[in-house]
Tab-separated table of C-alpha atoms and ligand atoms in Angstrom:
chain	number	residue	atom	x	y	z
A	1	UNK	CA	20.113	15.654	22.426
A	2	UNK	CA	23.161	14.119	23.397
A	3	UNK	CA	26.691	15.879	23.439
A	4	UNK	CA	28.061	13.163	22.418
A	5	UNK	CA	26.975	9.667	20.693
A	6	UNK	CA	28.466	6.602	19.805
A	7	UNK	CA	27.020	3.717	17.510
A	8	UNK	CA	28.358	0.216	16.644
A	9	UNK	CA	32.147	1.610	16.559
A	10	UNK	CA	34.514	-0.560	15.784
A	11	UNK	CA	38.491	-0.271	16.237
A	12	UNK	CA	41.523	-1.875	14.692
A	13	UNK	CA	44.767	-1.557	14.463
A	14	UNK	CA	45.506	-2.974	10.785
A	15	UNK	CA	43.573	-6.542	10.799
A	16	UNK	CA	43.955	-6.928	14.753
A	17	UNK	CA	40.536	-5.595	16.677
A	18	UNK	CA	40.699	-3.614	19.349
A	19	UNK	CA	36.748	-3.070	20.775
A	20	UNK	CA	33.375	-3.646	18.381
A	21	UNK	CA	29.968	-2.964	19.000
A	22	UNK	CA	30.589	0.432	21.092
A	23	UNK	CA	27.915	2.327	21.583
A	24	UNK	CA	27.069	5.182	24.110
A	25	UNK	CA	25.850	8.544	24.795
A	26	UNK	CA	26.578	11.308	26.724
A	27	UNK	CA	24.582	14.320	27.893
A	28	UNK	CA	25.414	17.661	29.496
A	29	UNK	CA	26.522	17.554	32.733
A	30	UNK	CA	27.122	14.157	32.674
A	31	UNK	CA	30.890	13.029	33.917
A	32	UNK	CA	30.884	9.179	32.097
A	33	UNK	CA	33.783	6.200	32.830
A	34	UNK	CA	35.182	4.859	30.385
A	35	UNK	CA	36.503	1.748	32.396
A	36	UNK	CA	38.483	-1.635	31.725
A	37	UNK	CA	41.581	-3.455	32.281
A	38	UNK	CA	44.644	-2.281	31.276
A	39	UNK	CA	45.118	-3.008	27.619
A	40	UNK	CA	41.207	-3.407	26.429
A	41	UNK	CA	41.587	-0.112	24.355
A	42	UNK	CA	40.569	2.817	26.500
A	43	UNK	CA	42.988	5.617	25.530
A	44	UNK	CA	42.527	4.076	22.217
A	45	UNK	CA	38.989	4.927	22.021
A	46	UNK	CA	39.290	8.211	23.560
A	47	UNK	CA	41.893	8.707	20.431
A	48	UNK	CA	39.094	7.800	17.983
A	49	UNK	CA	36.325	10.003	20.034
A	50	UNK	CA	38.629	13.074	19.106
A	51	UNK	CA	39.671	12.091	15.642
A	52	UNK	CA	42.891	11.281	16.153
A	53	UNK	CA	42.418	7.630	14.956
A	54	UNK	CA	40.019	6.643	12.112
A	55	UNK	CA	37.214	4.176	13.501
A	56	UNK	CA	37.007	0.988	11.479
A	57	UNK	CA	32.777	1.122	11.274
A	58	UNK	CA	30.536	2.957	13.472
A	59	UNK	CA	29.504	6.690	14.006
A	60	UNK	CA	30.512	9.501	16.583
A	61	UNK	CA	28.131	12.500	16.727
A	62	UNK	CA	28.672	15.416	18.268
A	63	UNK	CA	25.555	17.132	19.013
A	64	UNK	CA	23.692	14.971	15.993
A	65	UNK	CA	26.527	16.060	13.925
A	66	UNK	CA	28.550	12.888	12.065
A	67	UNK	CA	32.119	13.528	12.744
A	68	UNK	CA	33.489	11.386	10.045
A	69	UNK	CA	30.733	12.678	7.488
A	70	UNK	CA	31.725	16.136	8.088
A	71	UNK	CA	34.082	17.451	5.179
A	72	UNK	CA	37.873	18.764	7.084
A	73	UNK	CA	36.298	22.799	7.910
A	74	UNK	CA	33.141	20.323	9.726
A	75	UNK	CA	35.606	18.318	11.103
A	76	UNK	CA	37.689	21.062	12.835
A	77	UNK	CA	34.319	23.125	13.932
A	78	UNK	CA	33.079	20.004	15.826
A	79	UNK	CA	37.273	19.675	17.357
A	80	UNK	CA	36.760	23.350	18.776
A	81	UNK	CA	34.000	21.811	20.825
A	82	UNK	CA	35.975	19.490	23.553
A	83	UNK	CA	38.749	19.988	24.654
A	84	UNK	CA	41.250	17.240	25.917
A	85	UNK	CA	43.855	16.436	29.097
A	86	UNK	CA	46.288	13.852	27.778
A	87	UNK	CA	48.114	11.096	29.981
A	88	UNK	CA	51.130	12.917	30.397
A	89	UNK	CA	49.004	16.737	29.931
A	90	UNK	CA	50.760	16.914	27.115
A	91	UNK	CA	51.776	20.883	27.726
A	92	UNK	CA	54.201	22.560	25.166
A	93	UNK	CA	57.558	22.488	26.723
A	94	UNK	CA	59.310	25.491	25.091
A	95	UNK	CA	56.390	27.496	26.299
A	96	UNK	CA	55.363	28.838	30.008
A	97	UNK	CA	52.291	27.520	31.632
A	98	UNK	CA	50.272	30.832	30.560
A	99	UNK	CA	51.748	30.574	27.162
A	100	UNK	CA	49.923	26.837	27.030
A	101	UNK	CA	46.531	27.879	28.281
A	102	UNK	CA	46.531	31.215	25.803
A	103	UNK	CA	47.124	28.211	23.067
A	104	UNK	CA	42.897	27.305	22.770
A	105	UNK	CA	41.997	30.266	23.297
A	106	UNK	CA	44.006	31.886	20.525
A	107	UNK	CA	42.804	28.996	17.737
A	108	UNK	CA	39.017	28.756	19.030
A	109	UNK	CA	38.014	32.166	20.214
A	110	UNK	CA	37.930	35.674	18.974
A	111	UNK	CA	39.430	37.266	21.963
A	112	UNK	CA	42.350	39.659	21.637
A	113	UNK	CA	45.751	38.557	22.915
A	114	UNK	CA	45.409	40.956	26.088
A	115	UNK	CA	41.531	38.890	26.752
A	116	UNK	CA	43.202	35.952	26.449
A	117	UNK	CA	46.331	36.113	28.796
A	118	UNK	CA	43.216	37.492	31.185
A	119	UNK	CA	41.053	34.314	30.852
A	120	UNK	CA	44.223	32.222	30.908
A	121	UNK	CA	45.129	33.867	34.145
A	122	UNK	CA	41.360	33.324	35.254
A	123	UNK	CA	41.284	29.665	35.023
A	124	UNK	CA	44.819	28.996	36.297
A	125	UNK	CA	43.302	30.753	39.278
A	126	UNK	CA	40.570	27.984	39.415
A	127	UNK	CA	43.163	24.948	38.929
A	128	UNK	CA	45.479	26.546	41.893
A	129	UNK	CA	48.014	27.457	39.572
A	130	UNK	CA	47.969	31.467	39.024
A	131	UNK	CA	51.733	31.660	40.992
A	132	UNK	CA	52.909	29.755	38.290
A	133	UNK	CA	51.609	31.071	35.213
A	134	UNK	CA	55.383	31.879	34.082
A	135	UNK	CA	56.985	28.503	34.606
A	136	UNK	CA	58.089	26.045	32.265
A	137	UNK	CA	56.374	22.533	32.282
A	138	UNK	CA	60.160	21.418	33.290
A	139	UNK	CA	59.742	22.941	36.353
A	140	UNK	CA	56.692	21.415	37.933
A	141	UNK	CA	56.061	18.443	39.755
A	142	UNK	CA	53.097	15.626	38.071
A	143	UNK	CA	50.081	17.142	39.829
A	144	UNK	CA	50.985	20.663	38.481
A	145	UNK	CA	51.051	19.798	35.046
A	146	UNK	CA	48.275	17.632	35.284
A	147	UNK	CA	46.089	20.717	36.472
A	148	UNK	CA	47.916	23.507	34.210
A	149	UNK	CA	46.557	20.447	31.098
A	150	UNK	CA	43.082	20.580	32.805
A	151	UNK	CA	43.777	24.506	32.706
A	152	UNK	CA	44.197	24.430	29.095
A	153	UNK	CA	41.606	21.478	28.169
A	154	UNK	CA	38.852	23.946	29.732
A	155	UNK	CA	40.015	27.465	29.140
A	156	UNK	CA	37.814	28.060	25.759
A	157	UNK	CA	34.769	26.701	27.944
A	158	UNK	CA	34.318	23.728	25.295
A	159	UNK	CA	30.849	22.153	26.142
A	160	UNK	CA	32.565	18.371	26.431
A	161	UNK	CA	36.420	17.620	27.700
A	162	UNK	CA	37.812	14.021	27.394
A	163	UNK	CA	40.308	13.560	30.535
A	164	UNK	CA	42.800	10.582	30.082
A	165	UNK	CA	43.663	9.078	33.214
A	166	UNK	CA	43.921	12.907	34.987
A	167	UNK	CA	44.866	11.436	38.570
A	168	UNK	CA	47.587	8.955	37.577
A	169	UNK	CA	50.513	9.347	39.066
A	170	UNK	CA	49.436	11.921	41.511
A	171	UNK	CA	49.175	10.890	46.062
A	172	UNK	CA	45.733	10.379	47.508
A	173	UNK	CA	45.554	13.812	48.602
A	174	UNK	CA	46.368	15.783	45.130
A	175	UNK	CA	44.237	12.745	43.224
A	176	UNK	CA	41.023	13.869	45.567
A	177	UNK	CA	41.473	17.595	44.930
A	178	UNK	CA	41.760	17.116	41.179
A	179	UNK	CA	38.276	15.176	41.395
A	180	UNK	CA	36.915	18.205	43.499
A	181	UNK	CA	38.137	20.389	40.459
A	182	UNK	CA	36.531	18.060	37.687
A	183	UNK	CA	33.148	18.183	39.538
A	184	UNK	CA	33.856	22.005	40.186
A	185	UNK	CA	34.364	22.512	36.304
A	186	UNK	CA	31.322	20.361	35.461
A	187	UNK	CA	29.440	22.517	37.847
A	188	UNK	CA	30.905	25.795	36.672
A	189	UNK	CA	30.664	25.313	32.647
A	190	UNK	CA	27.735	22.612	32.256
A	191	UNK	CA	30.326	20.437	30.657
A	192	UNK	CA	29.881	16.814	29.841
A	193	UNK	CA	33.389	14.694	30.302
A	194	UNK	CA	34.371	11.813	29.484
A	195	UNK	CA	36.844	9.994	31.840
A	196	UNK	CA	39.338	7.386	31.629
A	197	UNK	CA	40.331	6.134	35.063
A	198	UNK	CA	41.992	3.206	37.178
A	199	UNK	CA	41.370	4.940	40.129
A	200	UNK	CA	38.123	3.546	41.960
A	201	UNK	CA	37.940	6.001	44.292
A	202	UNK	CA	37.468	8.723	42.250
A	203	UNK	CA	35.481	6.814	39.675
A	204	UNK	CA	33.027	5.970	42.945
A	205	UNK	CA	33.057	9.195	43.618
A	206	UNK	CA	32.677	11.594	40.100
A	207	UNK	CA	31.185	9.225	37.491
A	208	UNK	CA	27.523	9.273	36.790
A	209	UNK	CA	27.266	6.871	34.011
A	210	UNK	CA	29.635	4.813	32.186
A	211	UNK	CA	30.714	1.891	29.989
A	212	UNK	CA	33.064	-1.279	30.581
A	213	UNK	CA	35.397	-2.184	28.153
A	214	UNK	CA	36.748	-5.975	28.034
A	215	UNK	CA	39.600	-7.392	26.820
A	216	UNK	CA	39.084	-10.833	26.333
A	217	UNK	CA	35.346	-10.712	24.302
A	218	UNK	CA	36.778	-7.397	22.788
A	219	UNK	CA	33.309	-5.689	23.334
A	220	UNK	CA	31.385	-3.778	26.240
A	221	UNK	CA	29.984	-6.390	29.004
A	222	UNK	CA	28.470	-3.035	31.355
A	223	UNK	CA	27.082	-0.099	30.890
A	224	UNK	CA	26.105	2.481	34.372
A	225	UNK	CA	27.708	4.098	37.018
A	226	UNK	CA	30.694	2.536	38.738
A	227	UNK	CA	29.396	2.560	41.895
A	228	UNK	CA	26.087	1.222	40.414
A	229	UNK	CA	27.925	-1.686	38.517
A	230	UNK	CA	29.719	-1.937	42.188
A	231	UNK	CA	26.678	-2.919	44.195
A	232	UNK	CA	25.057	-4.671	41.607
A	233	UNK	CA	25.627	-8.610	39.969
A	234	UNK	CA	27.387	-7.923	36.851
A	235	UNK	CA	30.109	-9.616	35.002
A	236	UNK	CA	32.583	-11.289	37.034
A	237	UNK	CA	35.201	-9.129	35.313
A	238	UNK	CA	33.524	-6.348	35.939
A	239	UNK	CA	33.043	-7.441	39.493
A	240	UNK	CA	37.110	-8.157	39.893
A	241	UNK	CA	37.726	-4.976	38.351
A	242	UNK	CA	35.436	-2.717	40.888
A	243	UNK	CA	36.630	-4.726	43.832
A	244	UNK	CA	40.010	-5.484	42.928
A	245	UNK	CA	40.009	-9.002	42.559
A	246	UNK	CA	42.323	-11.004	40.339
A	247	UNK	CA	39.914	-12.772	38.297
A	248	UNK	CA	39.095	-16.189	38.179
A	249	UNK	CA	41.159	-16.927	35.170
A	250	UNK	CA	44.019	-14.447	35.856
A	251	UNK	CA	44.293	-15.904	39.376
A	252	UNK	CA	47.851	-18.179	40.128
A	253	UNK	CA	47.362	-22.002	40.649
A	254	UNK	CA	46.615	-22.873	44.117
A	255	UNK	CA	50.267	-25.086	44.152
A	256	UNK	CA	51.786	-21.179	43.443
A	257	UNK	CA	49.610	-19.144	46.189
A	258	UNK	CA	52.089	-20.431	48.689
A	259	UNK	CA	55.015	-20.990	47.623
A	260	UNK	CA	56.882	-17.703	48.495
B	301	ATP	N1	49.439	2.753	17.590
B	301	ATP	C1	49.154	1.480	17.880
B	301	ATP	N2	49.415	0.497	16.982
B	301	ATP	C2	49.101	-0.797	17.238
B	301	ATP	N3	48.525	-1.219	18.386
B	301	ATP	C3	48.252	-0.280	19.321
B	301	ATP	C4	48.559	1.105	19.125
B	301	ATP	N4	48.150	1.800	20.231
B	301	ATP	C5	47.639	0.881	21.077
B	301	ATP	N5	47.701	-0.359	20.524
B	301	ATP	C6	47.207	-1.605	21.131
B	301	ATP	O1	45.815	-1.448	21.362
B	301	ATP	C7	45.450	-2.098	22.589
B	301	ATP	C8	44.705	-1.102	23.456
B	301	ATP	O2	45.637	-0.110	23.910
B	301	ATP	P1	45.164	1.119	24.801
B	301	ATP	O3	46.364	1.961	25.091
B	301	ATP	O4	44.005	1.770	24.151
B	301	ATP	O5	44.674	0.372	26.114
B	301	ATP	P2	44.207	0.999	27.508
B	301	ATP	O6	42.952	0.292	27.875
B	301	ATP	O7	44.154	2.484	27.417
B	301	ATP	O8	45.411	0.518	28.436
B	301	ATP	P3	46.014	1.150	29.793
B	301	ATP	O9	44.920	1.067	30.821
B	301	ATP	O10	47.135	0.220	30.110
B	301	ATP	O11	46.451	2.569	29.498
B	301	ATP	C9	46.737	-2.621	23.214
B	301	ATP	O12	46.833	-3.985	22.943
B	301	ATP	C10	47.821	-1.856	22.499
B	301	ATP	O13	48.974	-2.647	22.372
């Protein structure tokens, strides 16, 4: 059974649509793109995988379990199973980067506080991080918080993690070890994630399966692995996107190519 499963949602903001007709599923192990260009409702429908926004029509099941069916205590047993790196990791600033990971693990587990600080210490080992378990978010740079949020997202092992654009922001070099670390998790825990990214090269290089999002027919126009969808004829868009092309209709007149 899938971890994760998506039928016909649909997402507005008020009257104005944002996607329709989403559907997807995603199994264990299974690191899946949520791709698209910037605007087409990506982070939007990551907010509605975790409940954060209320989907217009559809379903999202989490291991055959309805989400929005589920009465609140159903609700916040299926929440305790992902776990989630925001945009900007998101990390509690009046607390120290140990403080943050011991946060899950203190709402979804039944360890005692001494068991926790010991697995929080564990996987801030695995994310590079264990010299700076006592800092404040304040004092690190992007790529540290990014992995001290990754840190947190994975501490209570949950069995799916949704990762909002986790290498933005970070240099070639720190962007390719963070996708060594997602594929290291995935590989460590059996975790599916889901993954919003601009970043080709790690999409290329992480993403088994995925989904394109478009802006203009406010629907999917792809479903399959980036580097799949690469190689393959698909929709232009998708094809401008994965070789970064300005497409056709987003391209400048040819009287205003030259006239720098
Ligand atoms: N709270 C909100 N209220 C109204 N409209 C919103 C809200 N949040 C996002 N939107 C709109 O929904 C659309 C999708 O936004 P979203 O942030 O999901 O796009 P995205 O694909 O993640 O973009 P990017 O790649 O630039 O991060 C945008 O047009 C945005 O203006």
């Amino acid at each position: 059974m899938a971890v994760l499963q998506v039928d016909g949602l649909e997402m507005r903001f008020g009257s104005r649509l944002i996607q329709q007709n989403v559907s997807f599923a995603v199994e264990k192990r299974c690191i899946y793109a949520v791709m698209g260009g910037s605007g087409c409702g990506k982070s939007t429908l990551l907010k509605h995988l975790v409940g954060l926004l209320t989907p217009a029509a559809g379903t999202v099941r989490y291991d055959g379990v309805d989400y929005w069916a589920s009465d609140e205590a159903g609700r916040s047993r299926l929440r305790s199973h992902f776990g989630m790196l925001f945009q900007s990791a998101a990390l509690w600033s009046s607390m120290t980067v140990l403080e943050n990971v011991c946060l899950p693990l203190a709402r979804q587990t039944q360890l005692d506080t001494r068991a926790q600080e010991a697995r929080a210490r564990e996987v801030l080992a695995w994310v590079e991080m264990a010299e700076f378990c006592d800092y404040f978010p304040s004092d690190l740079s992007g790529g540290m918080k990014k992995r001290a949020g990754l840190a947190r997202a994975i501490a209570a092992e949950p069995p799916l993690l949704f990762l909002d654009e986790p290498s933005s922001g970070l240099d070639p070099i720190s962007s390719r070890r963070l996708d060594d670390l997602i594929l290291d998790i995935r590989d460590r825990t059996g975790a599916a994630i889901v993954l919003v990214s601009h970043e080709l090269p790690s999409l290329f290089a992480i993403a088994d399966d995925g989904i394109f999002l478009d802006a203009d027919s406010k629907q999917p126009i792809a479903h399959g692995a980036p580097r799949d969808l690469a190689a393959r004829l698909a929709h232009p868009t998708v094809q401008a996107f994965l070789h970064r092309e300005v497409p056709p209709a987003a391209a400048p007149p040819a009287h205003l190519e030259h006239s720098a």
